[in-house]
Amino acid sequence: MNVEGIVLAAGLSSRVGINKLLLDIDGKTVIEQCILGMYDVCSRIIVIGGHKVEDIKKILSKYPKVELIYNPDYLDGMFSSVKKGIYNIKGEKFFLTPGDYPIINKKTYKDMLNIDEDIVIPVYNGKRGHPLLMKSYLVNKLLSNNSYKTLRDFISINKTAFLNVNDLGILMDIDTIEDYSEISKLYMVGD
């Protein structure tokens, strides 16, 4: 099965004050840690850049499976980057996650691939998280209908399986420096 990944990396990092994707977690940047979580299960990973895209270009160039695509409409919000990413999907299924989720367990990706449903979402202690796994035949349905304002709108009307996982990382994103500090500590404990 050909599985691809989409990592959303176009945001402004306004609440952190610096480009959060460049912050260090155990010798690698946040964006690298995010990519490495899915790297072994994906044939190709599309990173959608926007704000300060040049900051991540050199970092990502050392990963052969990674393709950086610029979203000129990134100021229109995350859904514009979602659409830009899925437009470029060629595989049978794809993972989708924001680039500020650096500690998703590799096992979570593998376990999600064992579920045969149109959309699969991981759940930890009753809370839905990232990544999302979607069958690619849904791409045209999503892109051809302008009534969807968010990805959540689209998900709500499609067959979705929820997979309970023992992975707090599916809920851990970096919106503030405090989030980064907490994630860094959790990463070190997980080693």
PDB file of C-alpha atoms in Angstrom:
ATOM      1  CA  MET A   1       0.000   0.000   0.000  1.00  0.00           C
ATOM      2  CA  ASN A   2       1.290   3.443  -0.947  1.00  0.00           C
ATOM      3  CA  VAL A   3       0.902   5.777   2.050  1.00  0.00           C
ATOM      4  CA  GLU A   4       1.915   9.415   2.021  1.00  0.00           C
ATOM      5  CA  GLY A   5       2.068  12.109   4.663  1.00  0.00           C
ATOM      6  CA  ILE A   6       1.138  15.768   4.819  1.00  0.00           C
ATOM      7  CA  VAL A   7       2.676  18.038   7.423  1.00  0.00           C
ATOM      8  CA  LEU A   8       1.227  21.516   7.805  1.00  0.00           C
ATOM      9  CA  ALA A   9       4.033  24.013   8.414  1.00  0.00           C
ATOM     10  CA  ALA A  10       2.739  27.336   7.088  1.00  0.00           C
ATOM     11  CA  GLY A  11       1.617  29.089  10.282  1.00  0.00           C
ATOM     12  CA  LEU A  12       2.904  32.292  11.827  1.00  0.00           C
ATOM     13  CA  SER A  13       3.928  30.874  15.254  1.00  0.00           C
ATOM     14  CA  SER A  14       2.516  34.130  16.630  1.00  0.00           C
ATOM     15  CA  ARG A  15       1.781  32.855  20.139  1.00  0.00           C
ATOM     16  CA  VAL A  16       5.312  31.490  20.541  1.00  0.00           C
ATOM     17  CA  GLY A  17       6.997  34.615  19.177  1.00  0.00           C
ATOM     18  CA  ILE A  18       9.644  32.715  17.191  1.00  0.00           C
ATOM     19  CA  ASN A  19       9.424  30.019  14.527  1.00  0.00           C
ATOM     20  CA  LYS A  20       8.399  27.092  16.740  1.00  0.00           C
ATOM     21  CA  LEU A  21       9.230  24.556  14.032  1.00  0.00           C
ATOM     22  CA  LEU A  22      12.928  25.377  14.530  1.00  0.00           C
ATOM     23  CA  LEU A  23      12.948  24.742  18.283  1.00  0.00           C
ATOM     24  CA  ASP A  24      15.199  21.894  19.407  1.00  0.00           C
ATOM     25  CA  ILE A  25      13.998  18.583  20.785  1.00  0.00           C
ATOM     26  CA  ASP A  26      16.885  16.208  21.466  1.00  0.00           C
ATOM     27  CA  GLY A  27      19.129  17.549  18.715  1.00  0.00           C
ATOM     28  CA  LYS A  28      16.487  17.818  16.002  1.00  0.00           C
ATOM     29  CA  THR A  29      14.019  20.564  15.178  1.00  0.00           C
ATOM     30  CA  VAL A  30      10.316  20.271  15.952  1.00  0.00           C
ATOM     31  CA  ILE A  31       9.528  19.884  12.228  1.00  0.00           C
ATOM     32  CA  GLU A  32      12.114  17.092  11.916  1.00  0.00           C
ATOM     33  CA  GLN A  33      10.722  15.220  14.929  1.00  0.00           C
ATOM     34  CA  CYS A  34       7.234  15.506  13.419  1.00  0.00           C
ATOM     35  CA  ILE A  35       8.428  14.107  10.076  1.00  0.00           C
ATOM     36  CA  LEU A  36      10.477  11.321  11.653  1.00  0.00           C
ATOM     37  CA  GLY A  37       7.400   9.978  13.449  1.00  0.00           C
ATOM     38  CA  MET A  38       5.799   9.074  10.113  1.00  0.00           C
ATOM     39  CA  TYR A  39       8.920   8.668   7.991  1.00  0.00           C
ATOM     40  CA  ASP A  40       9.116   4.868   8.086  1.00  0.00           C
ATOM     41  CA  VAL A  41       5.486   4.292   7.057  1.00  0.00           C
ATOM     42  CA  CYS A  42       5.257   6.903   4.277  1.00  0.00           C
ATOM     43  CA  SER A  43       6.607   6.688   0.746  1.00  0.00           C
ATOM     44  CA  ARG A  44       6.534  10.495   0.472  1.00  0.00           C
ATOM     45  CA  ILE A  45       5.920  13.330   2.907  1.00  0.00           C
ATOM     46  CA  ILE A  46       4.581  16.646   1.673  1.00  0.00           C
ATOM     47  CA  VAL A  47       5.362  19.611   3.914  1.00  0.00           C
ATOM     48  CA  ILE A  48       3.201  22.649   3.251  1.00  0.00           C
ATOM     49  CA  GLY A  49       5.150  25.799   4.016  1.00  0.00           C
ATOM     50  CA  GLY A  50       4.071  29.406   4.134  1.00  0.00           C
ATOM     51  CA  HIS A  51       5.313  31.969   6.634  1.00  0.00           C
ATOM     52  CA  LYS A  52       9.145  31.989   6.630  1.00  0.00           C
ATOM     53  CA  VAL A  53       9.240  28.895   4.412  1.00  0.00           C
ATOM     54  CA  GLU A  54      12.942  29.505   3.799  1.00  0.00           C
ATOM     55  CA  ASP A  55      13.611  28.696   7.485  1.00  0.00           C
ATOM     56  CA  ILE A  56      12.649  25.053   6.988  1.00  0.00           C
ATOM     57  CA  LYS A  57      13.802  24.539   3.390  1.00  0.00           C
ATOM     58  CA  LYS A  58      17.426  23.652   4.210  1.00  0.00           C
ATOM     59  CA  ILE A  59      16.434  21.470   7.182  1.00  0.00           C
ATOM     60  CA  LEU A  60      14.035  19.418   5.065  1.00  0.00           C
ATOM     61  CA  SER A  61      16.418  19.054   2.106  1.00  0.00           C
ATOM     62  CA  LYS A  62      18.310  16.273   3.915  1.00  0.00           C
ATOM     63  CA  TYR A  63      15.252  13.997   3.923  1.00  0.00           C
ATOM     64  CA  PRO A  64      14.825  12.299   0.510  1.00  0.00           C
ATOM     65  CA  LYS A  65      11.151  11.438   1.047  1.00  0.00           C
ATOM     66  CA  VAL A  66      10.198  15.026   1.912  1.00  0.00           C
ATOM     67  CA  GLU A  67       8.827  17.465  -0.649  1.00  0.00           C
ATOM     68  CA  LEU A  68       8.315  21.083   0.437  1.00  0.00           C
ATOM     69  CA  ILE A  69       5.422  22.867  -1.252  1.00  0.00           C
ATOM     70  CA  TYR A  70       4.746  26.566  -0.721  1.00  0.00           C
ATOM     71  CA  ASN A  71       1.193  27.708  -0.014  1.00  0.00           C
ATOM     72  CA  PRO A  72       0.900  31.341  -1.155  1.00  0.00           C
ATOM     73  CA  ASP A  73      -2.520  31.508   0.514  1.00  0.00           C
ATOM     74  CA  TYR A  74      -1.291  30.522   3.996  1.00  0.00           C
ATOM     75  CA  LEU A  75      -2.750  33.696   5.534  1.00  0.00           C
ATOM     76  CA  ASP A  76      -6.211  32.337   4.617  1.00  0.00           C
ATOM     77  CA  GLY A  77      -5.793  29.800   7.409  1.00  0.00           C
ATOM     78  CA  MET A  78      -4.899  26.174   7.991  1.00  0.00           C
ATOM     79  CA  PHE A  79      -7.618  24.769   5.731  1.00  0.00           C
ATOM     80  CA  SER A  80      -5.939  26.414   2.710  1.00  0.00           C
ATOM     81  CA  SER A  81      -2.785  24.438   3.557  1.00  0.00           C
ATOM     82  CA  VAL A  82      -4.801  21.247   4.041  1.00  0.00           C
ATOM     83  CA  LYS A  83      -6.259  21.650   0.546  1.00  0.00           C
ATOM     84  CA  LYS A  84      -2.857  22.468  -0.959  1.00  0.00           C
ATOM     85  CA  GLY A  85      -1.449  19.298   0.603  1.00  0.00           C
ATOM     86  CA  ILE A  86      -4.194  16.895  -0.411  1.00  0.00           C
ATOM     87  CA  TYR A  87      -4.221  18.286  -3.939  1.00  0.00           C
ATOM     88  CA  ASN A  88      -0.712  16.808  -4.287  1.00  0.00           C
ATOM     89  CA  ILE A  89      -1.514  13.348  -2.905  1.00  0.00           C
ATOM     90  CA  LYS A  90      -0.812  10.374  -5.192  1.00  0.00           C
ATOM     91  CA  GLY A  91      -0.905   7.459  -2.734  1.00  0.00           C
ATOM     92  CA  GLU A  92      -3.823   5.268  -1.620  1.00  0.00           C
ATOM     93  CA  LYS A  93      -3.925   6.755   1.877  1.00  0.00           C
ATOM     94  CA  PHE A  94      -2.327   9.697   3.611  1.00  0.00           C
ATOM     95  CA  PHE A  95      -1.599  10.953   7.090  1.00  0.00           C
ATOM     96  CA  LEU A  96      -2.196  14.593   7.907  1.00  0.00           C
ATOM     97  CA  THR A  97      -0.784  16.421  10.906  1.00  0.00           C
ATOM     98  CA  PRO A  98       0.254  19.917  11.871  1.00  0.00           C
ATOM     99  CA  GLY A  99       4.035  20.346  12.055  1.00  0.00           C
ATOM    100  CA  ASP A 100       3.962  21.276  15.741  1.00  0.00           C
ATOM    101  CA  TYR A 101       3.106  17.742  16.938  1.00  0.00           C
ATOM    102  CA  PRO A 102       6.660  16.432  17.416  1.00  0.00           C
ATOM    103  CA  ILE A 103       6.175  13.500  19.797  1.00  0.00           C
ATOM    104  CA  ILE A 104       3.572  11.306  18.122  1.00  0.00           C
ATOM    105  CA  ASN A 105       4.711   7.717  18.625  1.00  0.00           C
ATOM    106  CA  LYS A 106       5.725   5.761  15.507  1.00  0.00           C
ATOM    107  CA  LYS A 107       3.560   2.897  16.780  1.00  0.00           C
ATOM    108  CA  THR A 108       0.482   5.131  16.515  1.00  0.00           C
ATOM    109  CA  TYR A 109       1.063   5.537  12.771  1.00  0.00           C
ATOM    110  CA  LYS A 110       1.498   1.795  12.317  1.00  0.00           C
ATOM    111  CA  ASP A 111      -1.582   0.949  14.399  1.00  0.00           C
ATOM    112  CA  MET A 112      -3.721   3.402  12.436  1.00  0.00           C
ATOM    113  CA  LEU A 113      -2.751   1.704   9.165  1.00  0.00           C
ATOM    114  CA  ASN A 114      -4.312  -1.527  10.488  1.00  0.00           C
ATOM    115  CA  ILE A 115      -7.778   0.082  10.505  1.00  0.00           C
ATOM    116  CA  ASP A 116      -9.635  -0.142   7.185  1.00  0.00           C
ATOM    117  CA  GLU A 117     -11.930   2.886   7.257  1.00  0.00           C
ATOM    118  CA  ASP A 118     -12.230   6.018   5.122  1.00  0.00           C
ATOM    119  CA  ILE A 119     -10.902   8.200   7.937  1.00  0.00           C
ATOM    120  CA  VAL A 120      -9.065   7.122  11.093  1.00  0.00           C
ATOM    121  CA  ILE A 121      -8.502   9.414  14.080  1.00  0.00           C
ATOM    122  CA  PRO A 122      -6.486   8.467  17.176  1.00  0.00           C
ATOM    123  CA  VAL A 123      -7.984   8.982  20.632  1.00  0.00           C
ATOM    124  CA  TYR A 124      -6.167   9.279  23.962  1.00  0.00           C
ATOM    125  CA  ASN A 125      -8.216   9.245  27.185  1.00  0.00           C
ATOM    126  CA  GLY A 126     -11.359  10.175  25.249  1.00  0.00           C
ATOM    127  CA  LYS A 127      -9.775  13.095  23.367  1.00  0.00           C
ATOM    128  CA  ARG A 128      -9.275  13.100  19.611  1.00  0.00           C
ATOM    129  CA  GLY A 129      -5.841  14.005  18.340  1.00  0.00           C
ATOM    130  CA  HIS A 130      -3.461  13.928  15.389  1.00  0.00           C
ATOM    131  CA  PRO A 131      -2.557  12.552  12.922  1.00  0.00           C
ATOM    132  CA  LEU A 132      -5.567  11.886  10.780  1.00  0.00           C
ATOM    133  CA  LEU A 133      -5.421   9.029   8.252  1.00  0.00           C
ATOM    134  CA  MET A 134      -7.598   9.291   5.156  1.00  0.00           C
ATOM    135  CA  LYS A 135      -8.193   7.222   2.037  1.00  0.00           C
ATOM    136  CA  SER A 136      -7.199   9.204  -1.032  1.00  0.00           C
ATOM    137  CA  TYR A 137     -10.384   8.561  -2.977  1.00  0.00           C
ATOM    138  CA  LEU A 138     -11.941  11.236  -0.725  1.00  0.00           C
ATOM    139  CA  VAL A 139      -9.635  13.965  -2.057  1.00  0.00           C
ATOM    140  CA  ASN A 140     -11.831  14.903  -5.037  1.00  0.00           C
ATOM    141  CA  LYS A 141     -14.900  14.958  -2.822  1.00  0.00           C
ATOM    142  CA  LEU A 142     -13.213  17.409  -0.475  1.00  0.00           C
ATOM    143  CA  LEU A 143     -11.650  19.640  -3.129  1.00  0.00           C
ATOM    144  CA  SER A 144     -14.714  19.830  -5.390  1.00  0.00           C
ATOM    145  CA  ASN A 145     -17.113  21.080  -2.716  1.00  0.00           C
ATOM    146  CA  ASN A 146     -16.644  24.649  -1.493  1.00  0.00           C
ATOM    147  CA  SER A 147     -19.232  24.264   1.271  1.00  0.00           C
ATOM    148  CA  TYR A 148     -16.611  22.823   3.653  1.00  0.00           C
ATOM    149  CA  LYS A 149     -15.092  25.629   5.702  1.00  0.00           C
ATOM    150  CA  THR A 150     -12.862  23.351   7.783  1.00  0.00           C
ATOM    151  CA  LEU A 151     -11.552  19.806   7.612  1.00  0.00           C
ATOM    152  CA  ARG A 152     -13.722  19.034  10.635  1.00  0.00           C
ATOM    153  CA  ASP A 153     -16.834  19.838   8.530  1.00  0.00           C
ATOM    154  CA  PHE A 154     -15.712  17.269   5.971  1.00  0.00           C
ATOM    155  CA  ILE A 155     -14.827  14.609   8.536  1.00  0.00           C
ATOM    156  CA  SER A 156     -18.203  14.904  10.244  1.00  0.00           C
ATOM    157  CA  ILE A 157     -20.070  13.595   7.183  1.00  0.00           C
ATOM    158  CA  ASN A 158     -17.747  10.717   6.303  1.00  0.00           C
ATOM    159  CA  LYS A 159     -17.159   7.238   7.736  1.00  0.00           C
ATOM    160  CA  THR A 160     -14.657   7.643  10.545  1.00  0.00           C
ATOM    161  CA  ALA A 161     -13.067   5.126  12.885  1.00  0.00           C
ATOM    162  CA  PHE A 162     -11.657   6.213  16.227  1.00  0.00           C
ATOM    163  CA  LEU A 163      -8.638   4.277  17.471  1.00  0.00           C
ATOM    164  CA  ASN A 164      -7.777   4.334  21.165  1.00  0.00           C
ATOM    165  CA  VAL A 165      -4.016   4.714  21.544  1.00  0.00           C
ATOM    166  CA  ASN A 166      -1.651   4.900  24.486  1.00  0.00           C
ATOM    167  CA  ASP A 167       0.092   7.983  23.090  1.00  0.00           C
ATOM    168  CA  LEU A 168      -0.222  11.358  24.789  1.00  0.00           C
ATOM    169  CA  GLY A 169       1.765  12.785  21.857  1.00  0.00           C
ATOM    170  CA  ILE A 170      -1.370  12.846  19.688  1.00  0.00           C
ATOM    171  CA  LEU A 171      -2.639  15.721  21.863  1.00  0.00           C
ATOM    172  CA  MET A 172       0.638  17.585  22.382  1.00  0.00           C
ATOM    173  CA  ASP A 173       1.172  20.562  20.089  1.00  0.00           C
ATOM    174  CA  ILE A 174       3.245  23.670  20.597  1.00  0.00           C
ATOM    175  CA  ASP A 175       1.208  26.850  20.882  1.00  0.00           C
ATOM    176  CA  THR A 176       3.298  28.503  23.609  1.00  0.00           C
ATOM    177  CA  ILE A 177       6.826  28.319  25.027  1.00  0.00           C
ATOM    178  CA  GLU A 178       5.293  26.508  28.024  1.00  0.00           C
ATOM    179  CA  ASP A 179       3.926  23.828  25.659  1.00  0.00           C
ATOM    180  CA  TYR A 180       7.409  23.457  24.177  1.00  0.00           C
ATOM    181  CA  SER A 181       8.942  23.058  27.631  1.00  0.00           C
ATOM    182  CA  GLU A 182       6.395  20.385  28.586  1.00  0.00           C
ATOM    183  CA  ILE A 183       6.867  18.475  25.320  1.00  0.00           C
ATOM    184  CA  SER A 184      10.655  18.574  25.693  1.00  0.00           C
ATOM    185  CA  LYS A 185      10.371  17.069  29.173  1.00  0.00           C
ATOM    186  CA  LEU A 186       7.973  14.356  27.969  1.00  0.00           C
ATOM    187  CA  TYR A 187      10.296  13.496  25.076  1.00  0.00           C
ATOM    188  CA  MET A 188      13.212  13.003  27.444  1.00  0.00           C
ATOM    189  CA  VAL A 189      11.122  10.804  29.771  1.00  0.00           C
ATOM    190  CA  GLY A 190      10.039   8.687  26.775  1.00  0.00           C
ATOM    191  CA  ASP A 191      13.626   7.907  25.755  1.00  0.00           C
TER     192      ASP A 191
END
